[in-house]
XYZ file of C-alpha atoms in Angstrom:
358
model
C -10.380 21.758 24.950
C -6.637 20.111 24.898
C -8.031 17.404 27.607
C -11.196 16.772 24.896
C -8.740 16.602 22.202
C -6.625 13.579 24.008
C -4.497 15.239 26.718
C -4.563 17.988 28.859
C -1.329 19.620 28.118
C -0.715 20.212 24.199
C 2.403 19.088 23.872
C 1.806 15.999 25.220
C -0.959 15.115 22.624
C -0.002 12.400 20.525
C -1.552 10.654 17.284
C -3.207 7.778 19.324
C -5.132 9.908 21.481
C -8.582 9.715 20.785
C -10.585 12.925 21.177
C -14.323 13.204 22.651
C -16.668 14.568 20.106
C -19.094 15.409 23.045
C -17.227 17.540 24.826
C -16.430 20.135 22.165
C -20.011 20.960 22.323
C -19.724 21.625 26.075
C -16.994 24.205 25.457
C -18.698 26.171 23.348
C -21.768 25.834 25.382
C -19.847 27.046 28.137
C -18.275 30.088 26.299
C -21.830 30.824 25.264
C -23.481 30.943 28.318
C -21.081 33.564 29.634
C -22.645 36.735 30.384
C -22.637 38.652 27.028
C -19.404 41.119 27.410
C -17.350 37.906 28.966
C -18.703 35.115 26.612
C -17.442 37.698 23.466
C -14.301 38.096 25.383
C -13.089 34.776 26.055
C -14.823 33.386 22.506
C -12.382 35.736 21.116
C -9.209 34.738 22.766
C -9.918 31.357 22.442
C -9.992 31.852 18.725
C -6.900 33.837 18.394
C -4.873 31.070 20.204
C -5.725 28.429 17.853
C -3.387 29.577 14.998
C -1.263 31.511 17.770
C -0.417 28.350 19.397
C -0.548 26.126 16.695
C 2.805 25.573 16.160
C 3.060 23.821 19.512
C 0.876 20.828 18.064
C 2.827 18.063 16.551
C 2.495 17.707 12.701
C 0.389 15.015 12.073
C -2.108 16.608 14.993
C -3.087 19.737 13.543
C -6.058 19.306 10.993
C -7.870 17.601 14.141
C -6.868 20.340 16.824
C -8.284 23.266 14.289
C -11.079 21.116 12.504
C -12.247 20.623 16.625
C -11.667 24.486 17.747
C -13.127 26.186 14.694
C -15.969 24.073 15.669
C -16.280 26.189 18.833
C -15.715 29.164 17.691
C -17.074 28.598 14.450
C -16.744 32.143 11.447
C -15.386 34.248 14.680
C -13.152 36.789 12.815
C -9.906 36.236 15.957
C -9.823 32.848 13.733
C -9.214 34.202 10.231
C -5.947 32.590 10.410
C -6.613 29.421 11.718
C -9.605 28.921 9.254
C -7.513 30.196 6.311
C -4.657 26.949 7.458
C -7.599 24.525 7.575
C -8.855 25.684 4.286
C -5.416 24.864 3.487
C -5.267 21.851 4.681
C -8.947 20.910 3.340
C -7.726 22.231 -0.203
C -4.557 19.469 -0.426
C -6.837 16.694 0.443
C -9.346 17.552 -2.565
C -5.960 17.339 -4.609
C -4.451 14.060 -3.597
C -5.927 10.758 -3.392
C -4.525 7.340 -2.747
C -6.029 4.571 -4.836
C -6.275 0.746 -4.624
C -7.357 -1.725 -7.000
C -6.861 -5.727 -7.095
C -4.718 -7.006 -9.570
C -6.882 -8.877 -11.901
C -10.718 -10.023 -11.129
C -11.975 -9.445 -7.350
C -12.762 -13.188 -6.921
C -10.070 -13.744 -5.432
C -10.394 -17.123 -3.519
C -8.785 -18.210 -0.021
C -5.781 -20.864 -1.541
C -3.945 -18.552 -3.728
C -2.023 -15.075 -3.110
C -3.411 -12.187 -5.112
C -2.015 -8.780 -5.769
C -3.488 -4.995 -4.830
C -1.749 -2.075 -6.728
C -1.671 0.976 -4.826
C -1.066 4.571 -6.794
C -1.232 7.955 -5.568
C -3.187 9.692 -7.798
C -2.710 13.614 -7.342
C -3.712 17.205 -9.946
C -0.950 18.067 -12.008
C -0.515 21.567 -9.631
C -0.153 19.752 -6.235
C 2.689 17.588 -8.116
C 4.402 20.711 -9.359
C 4.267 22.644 -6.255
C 5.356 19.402 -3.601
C 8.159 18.835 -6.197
C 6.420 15.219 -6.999
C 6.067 12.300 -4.828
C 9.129 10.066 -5.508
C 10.507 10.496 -1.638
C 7.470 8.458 -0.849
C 8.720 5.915 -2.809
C 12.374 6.073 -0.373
C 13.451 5.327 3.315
C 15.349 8.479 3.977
C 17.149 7.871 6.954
C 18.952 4.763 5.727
C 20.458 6.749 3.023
C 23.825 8.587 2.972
C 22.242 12.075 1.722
C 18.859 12.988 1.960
C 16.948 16.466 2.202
C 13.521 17.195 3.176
C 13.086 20.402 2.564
C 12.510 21.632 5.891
C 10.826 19.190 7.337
C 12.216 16.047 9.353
C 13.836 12.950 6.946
C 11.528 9.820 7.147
C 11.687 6.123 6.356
C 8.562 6.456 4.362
C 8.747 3.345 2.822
C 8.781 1.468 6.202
C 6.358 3.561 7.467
C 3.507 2.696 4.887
C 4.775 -0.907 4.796
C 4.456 -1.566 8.624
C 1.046 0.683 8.803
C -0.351 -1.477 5.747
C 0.658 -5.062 7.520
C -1.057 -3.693 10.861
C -4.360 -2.651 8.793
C -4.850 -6.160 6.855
C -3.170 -8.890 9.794
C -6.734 -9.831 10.415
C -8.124 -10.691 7.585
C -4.946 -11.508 4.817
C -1.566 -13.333 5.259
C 0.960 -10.375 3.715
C 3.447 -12.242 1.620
C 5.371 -8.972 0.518
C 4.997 -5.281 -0.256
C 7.406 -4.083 -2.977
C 7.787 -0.292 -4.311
C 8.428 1.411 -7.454
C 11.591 2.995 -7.806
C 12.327 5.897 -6.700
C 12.936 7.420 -10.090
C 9.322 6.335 -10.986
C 7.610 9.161 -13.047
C 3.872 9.710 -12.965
C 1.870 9.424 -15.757
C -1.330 10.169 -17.257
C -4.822 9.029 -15.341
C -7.062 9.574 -17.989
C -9.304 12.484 -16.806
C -7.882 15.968 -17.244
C -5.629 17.325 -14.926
C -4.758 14.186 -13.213
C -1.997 12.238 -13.118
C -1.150 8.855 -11.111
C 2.471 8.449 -9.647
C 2.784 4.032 -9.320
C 3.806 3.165 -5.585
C 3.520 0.159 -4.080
C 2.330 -3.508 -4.789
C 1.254 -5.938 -1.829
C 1.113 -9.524 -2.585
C -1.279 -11.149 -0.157
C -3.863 -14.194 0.567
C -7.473 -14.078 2.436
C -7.264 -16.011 5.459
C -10.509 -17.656 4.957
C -13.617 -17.839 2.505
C -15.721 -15.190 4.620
C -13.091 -12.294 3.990
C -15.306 -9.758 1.801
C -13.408 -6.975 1.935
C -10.315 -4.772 1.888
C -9.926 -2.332 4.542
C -8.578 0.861 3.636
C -4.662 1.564 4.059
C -3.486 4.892 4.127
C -0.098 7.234 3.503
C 0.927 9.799 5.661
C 1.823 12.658 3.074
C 3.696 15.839 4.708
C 3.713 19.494 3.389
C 4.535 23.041 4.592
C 2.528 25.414 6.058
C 2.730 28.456 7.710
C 3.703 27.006 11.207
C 6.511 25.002 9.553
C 4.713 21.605 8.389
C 2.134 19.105 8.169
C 1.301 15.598 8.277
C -1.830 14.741 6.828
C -3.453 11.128 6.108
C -4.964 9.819 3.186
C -5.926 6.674 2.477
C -7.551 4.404 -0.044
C -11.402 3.587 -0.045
C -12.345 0.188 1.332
C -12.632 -2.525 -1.595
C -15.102 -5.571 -1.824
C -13.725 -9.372 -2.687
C -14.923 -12.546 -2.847
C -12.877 -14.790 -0.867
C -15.570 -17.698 -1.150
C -14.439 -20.294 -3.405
C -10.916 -22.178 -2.704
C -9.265 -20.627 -5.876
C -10.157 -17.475 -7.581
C -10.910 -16.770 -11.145
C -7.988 -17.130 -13.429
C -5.858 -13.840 -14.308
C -4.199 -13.461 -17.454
C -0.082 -13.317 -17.591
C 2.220 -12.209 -20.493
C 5.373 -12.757 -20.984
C 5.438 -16.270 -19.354
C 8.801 -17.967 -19.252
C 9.676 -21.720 -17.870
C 12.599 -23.164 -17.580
C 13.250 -26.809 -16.711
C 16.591 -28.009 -15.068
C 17.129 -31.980 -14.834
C 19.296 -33.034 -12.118
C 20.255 -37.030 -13.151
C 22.184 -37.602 -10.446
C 19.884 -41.006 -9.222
C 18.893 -41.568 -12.637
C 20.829 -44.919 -12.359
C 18.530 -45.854 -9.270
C 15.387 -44.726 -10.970
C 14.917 -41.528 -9.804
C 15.025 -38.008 -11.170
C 14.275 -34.660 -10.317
C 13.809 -31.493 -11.905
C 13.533 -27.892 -10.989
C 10.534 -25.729 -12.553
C 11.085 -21.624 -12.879
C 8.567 -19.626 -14.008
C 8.413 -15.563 -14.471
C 6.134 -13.501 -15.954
C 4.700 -10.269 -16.284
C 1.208 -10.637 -13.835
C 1.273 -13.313 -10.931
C 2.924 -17.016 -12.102
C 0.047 -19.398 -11.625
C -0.343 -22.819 -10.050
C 1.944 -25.804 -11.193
C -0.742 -28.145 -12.178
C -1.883 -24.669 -14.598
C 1.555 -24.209 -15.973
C 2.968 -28.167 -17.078
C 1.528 -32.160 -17.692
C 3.947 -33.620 -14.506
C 2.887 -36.522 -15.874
C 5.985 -38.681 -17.104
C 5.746 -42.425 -18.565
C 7.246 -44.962 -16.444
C 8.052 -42.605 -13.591
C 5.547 -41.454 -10.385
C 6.140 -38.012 -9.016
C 6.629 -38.676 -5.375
C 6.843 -35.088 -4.162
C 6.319 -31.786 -4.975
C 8.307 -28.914 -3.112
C 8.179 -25.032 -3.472
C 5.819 -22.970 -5.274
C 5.644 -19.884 -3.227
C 4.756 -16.968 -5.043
C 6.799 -13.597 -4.959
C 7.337 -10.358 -6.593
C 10.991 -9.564 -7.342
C 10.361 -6.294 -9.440
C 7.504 -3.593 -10.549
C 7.684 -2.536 -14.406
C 7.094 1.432 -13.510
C 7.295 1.953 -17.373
C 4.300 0.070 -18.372
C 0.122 2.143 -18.293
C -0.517 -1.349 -15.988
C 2.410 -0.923 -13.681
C 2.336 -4.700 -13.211
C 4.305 -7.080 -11.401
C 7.072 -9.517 -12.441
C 6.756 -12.028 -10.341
C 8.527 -15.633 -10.098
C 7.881 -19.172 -8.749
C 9.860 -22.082 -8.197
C 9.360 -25.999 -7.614
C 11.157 -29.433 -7.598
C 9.998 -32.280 -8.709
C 10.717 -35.645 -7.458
C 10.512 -39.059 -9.072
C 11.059 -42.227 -9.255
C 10.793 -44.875 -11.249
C 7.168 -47.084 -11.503
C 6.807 -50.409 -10.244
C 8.407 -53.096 -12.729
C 9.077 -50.665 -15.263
C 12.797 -49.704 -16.852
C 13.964 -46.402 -15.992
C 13.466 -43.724 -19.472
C 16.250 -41.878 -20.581
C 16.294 -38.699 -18.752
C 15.374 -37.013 -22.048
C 12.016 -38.342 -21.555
C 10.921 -35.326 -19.442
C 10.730 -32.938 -21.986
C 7.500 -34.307 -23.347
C 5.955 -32.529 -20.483
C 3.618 -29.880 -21.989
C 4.901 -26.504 -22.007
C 2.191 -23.160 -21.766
C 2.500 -20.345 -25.035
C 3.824 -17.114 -23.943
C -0.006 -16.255 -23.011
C -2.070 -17.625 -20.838
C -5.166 -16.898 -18.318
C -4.774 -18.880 -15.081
């Protein structure tokens, strides 16, 4: 049974171990086939060591090691206990789910980053008895105090952010992953009984037009049991996208802000150039979506900058979105024949209202 679960001795069983379905079946086909007062003998203490010797199987091991041995010995009454642990176990994963979504419309193009939001969506009872999920939101061991009730401290942040980078490195370029705060509450999900605790953001771009979908990422969540505790995974269903087209459908900002800062330096040699900041509450589109670069008498010569990035997650807002920021400078210099402007010329550049989509 250990070998068919990854390793022959228990304890050296680890997470990466794969197990072999098809030999569970020839366990209990050999315990059957025993003669009658032998099979009944051994089926029993087979089934008594699973929650006897449970506690020997590292946390994050132990819904696979009893989901595989009840399979053996299936309602047997020597595993009362174990069964009653993996009901348990089965119960807390009906109670907490984690949830993805993509910021904004799921055409999401190839050329441009686009956000997912990831929540962890748990019943108000599960929140109330774990004490809440904000350590998730935390990298305990970097910190000067931190309790765990019991169970081992964790950089849970790190964890999730290094698991998440693994899971989409094929398909997406990861440009960030930024948390909530820890002092995030949850708040209401809009069915009865649920509530969603905001987590994490992960700014990100397809790698090419055939990328169609979002694999799933999952959180390892921990919680006491009865052989001190438990690591069990849960992760996000896998979403579709449309990676197709260069540059996605536009998504819809608030609270844009630009600010425009003229360096005249080589204005006497016919040159300028100015440096663009936007922020706003969403992702900061494309220059050529924010401003007109087009200035009389001058030719932008180069364009430098742009990347996107989240600096912050408004935890206070029903969206949860992202305030994100982008930066450029623009170079130019003065056209052919004609007499350098006044610097103040560059303010007739066209600036956005305080709304816009794309």
């Amino acid at each position: 049974f250990y070998a068919a679960l990854g390793a022959a001795d228990l304890g050296a069983l680890k997470e990466n171990h794969q197990p072999a379905p098809g030999e569970f079946a020839k366990v209990k086909a050999a315990l059957e086939g025993l003669p009658a007062g032998a099979a009944e003998r051994h089926t029993a203490r087979f089934a008594n060591a699973l929650a006897a010797r449970i506690s020997s199987v590292k946390p994050e091991l132990k819904q696979r090691y009893l989901k595989h041995g009840l399979a053996i010995v299936g309602d047997h009454e020597k595993a009362a206990e174990a069964r009653k642990v993996f009901d348990y176990y089965k119960d807390l994963i009906t109670e907490i789910q984690l949830v993805a979504k993509v910021d904004g419309p799921d055409r999401v193009g190839h050329d441009e980053p686009f956000g997912l939001v990831v929540d962890i969506r748990h019943t108000k009872e599960i929140e109330r008895e774990s004490g809440g999920f904000a350590k998730y939101l935390t990298n305990q061991n970097n910190s000067s105090y931190a309790y765990n009730y019991g169970r081992p401290t964790q950089n849970y942040r790190e964890k999730f952010e290094q698991t998440a980078r693994a899971t989409l490195e094929e398909g997406f370029e990861v440009m960030s992953v930024t948390f909530h705060d820890s002092k995030v509450g949850s708040r209401g999900s809009g069915q009865n009984g649920w509530r969603v605790t905001p987590y994490a953001y992960v700014l990100m771009k397809a790698r090419g037009p055939e990328i169609d979908k979002i694999p799933p990422l999952q959180i390892d969540l921990d919680f006491l049991d009865t052989s001190g505790f438990v690591i069990l995974p849960v992760a996000t269903a896998a979403l579709p996208i449309d990676a197709t087209p260069a540059a996605g459908d536009a998504r819809e900002v608030e609270d844009l802000k630009v600010s425009q800062t003229l360096d005249e330096r080589e204005a006497g040699e016919g040159k300028l150039s100015v440096e663009v900041k936007a922020t706003a509450r969403g992702l900061v589109p494309p220059l050529d979506q924010l401003l007109q670069t087009d200035v009389d008498s001058f030719e932008l010569t180069s364009t430098e900058g742009g990347e996107l990035s989240v600096f912050e997650l408004d935890g206070e807002s029903d969206e949860a979105a992202a305030i994100s920021e982008r930066t450029w400078t623009l170079t130019y210099e003065a056209a052919d024949g004609a007499t350098p402007p006044q610097p103040v010329s560059y303010t007739h550049l066209t600036l956005p209202t305080n709304r816009v989509a794309g």
